[in-house]
Phi, psi and omega in degrees: 000130192226119181234150186235152180222157162301152187296144175291091185257345173230161175206148169296353186292330196301332190240013188223128180296340172235164186235156179232169166276141176254185183287023162294168163299149200273126178268301166254127171274112163309155188273334173210149166291158183284158181288138185283321179314325188293305176318338184277352183260011170303139176268106181268178191290347186256007181317135151274002169298144178283141199306313154336329188269322196289323172303297179330304204286318185313302179311306159321319175301317189291311172317300222288333185295326191267354172318297185301312180314301158332292179315304187300348182266330206294139199067011185243163203260139192216128183246127196244086180289120178239118186206191175053227186297341198274357163263341191285300218262112178312326179297303170291326161318282171334314198291324188289319171323306180284328164281348179252001156283320188303308181295304179304336189275337197267004171119351185293170174224082188257180200230139174233125171245125179221148166277211191170027178319298165319322184288319191281322200282288183335304184280336175299318192285335162296334176263010162095000192262094167302123181280154196225135188208148167235121170057061184068336184248158220270131156290096199237100184271190185300324198280304179305318190286331176274353174280303172309293195281348154286333157269342180276320170281332159271337184241311182268311178304325197269339167278343181278330165303317169322287186303341196273315187303327193277331168270043156086004191261186171242103166243171195217124190259126181232156157237206192252018158283322187294121166067031166070058180278321188228116163289147163229168176217157180303136157310172170295325196246014182324310177322315171280317205259343181083209199271051176259117183256173166229172196277119188282301199199146167246143174238100181274012171317310191281345175302299196309296168331300189295309176289336167305319187285350179101014213259151167250125178287137177238136196229115154288126195271051167260145185218167182230139166302188196277342155282004188083006173297116169282154183235149157254132194264138169290122186310309179324297193292326195270337154312317192293291186307340179276317176294310181293346167296318182275331177092040171328111166306325186218168178206110163250137177256107168295121193222184169235044173223157192279352198111189193268148187239154178288335188230099186309315179284005184221089183320335185271007175279003180347147156233126205286294176230157179211125174300166179293343168285342169305315186291301195300316168311295168339303180299299181311320188265006174093355179296321169276122179212179169051207189308335200284345180301290191308324183292306172290339171280344189270336169278327171304293170341295191285320194287318177295344173254024165092003167291151199268292179220173175220140199227134170265120189250171173259097187297324190279013178256104177328128169071016199282345164292315183303303162352300198264314199268312181245017174231201177251357181282300211047194191234354192193208184260132170253130182268127181238145159326000000 
């Protein structure tokens, strides 16, 4: 099944910490329909109600419309892979952090998995190492691996933990090494790429009490193999495997594109929803190519292991997480099993 929708250019969420649905086709089916009388309470520019009252009523209306989606996801685990433009822009970073804390406050159980490519590049240049890539993957020799671990685990991870705590949440910073959360194995291209690893297995035991206590795990994708050798793991891949291990309801990959496009040259051809068979056909037809292929493969693998839905969403859109989870609109492509 394949549905398309126009690219989402604006949303009421861009200026509100809570979100509501609009009257577009269903992206996520809520448990209960939003009460129709609330939809008749929209305030027009010519309303005779005083402006402060109109704004207050609009906020209450948005909260009311979000209720079915909150009910749908309450108590469910959602895994968010964070990176790209949403990590580089302070404004978008603040938006993601607030979204995570809000989702936690209304009863969802978010897990944040992050990379940190730009920060790694910056620190490599500081120590006189020119970053190198092959087929989009970082070439990671021993010195580069040392910098990757210091930056991801010691700097980026703890900064995100601090930001979540400042926003009113309670975050716990981890990496794949902690409690053997992720066990790595060398990449098949280890001779060319160095210490770039794959996920051998995930042991989510350490995550369960953290999530059950209402805390937000923040996971840096550095892991060790059976001998203790550190490896840099692709954050998309790690997020998908963690989502499967914890039995997540939803996997969300924040990217720098609007999602999967029916026509790669037409930004308006966004595919709203597609199943595994449909996305595999798009890959076969060459409609999904380049850097989108590993993201799609990550989603398909997570779905095959029990994750209910996986979404590739536009991290450049403010409050994209809330739009995807708490409204009908969404901000990208949802892949279903």
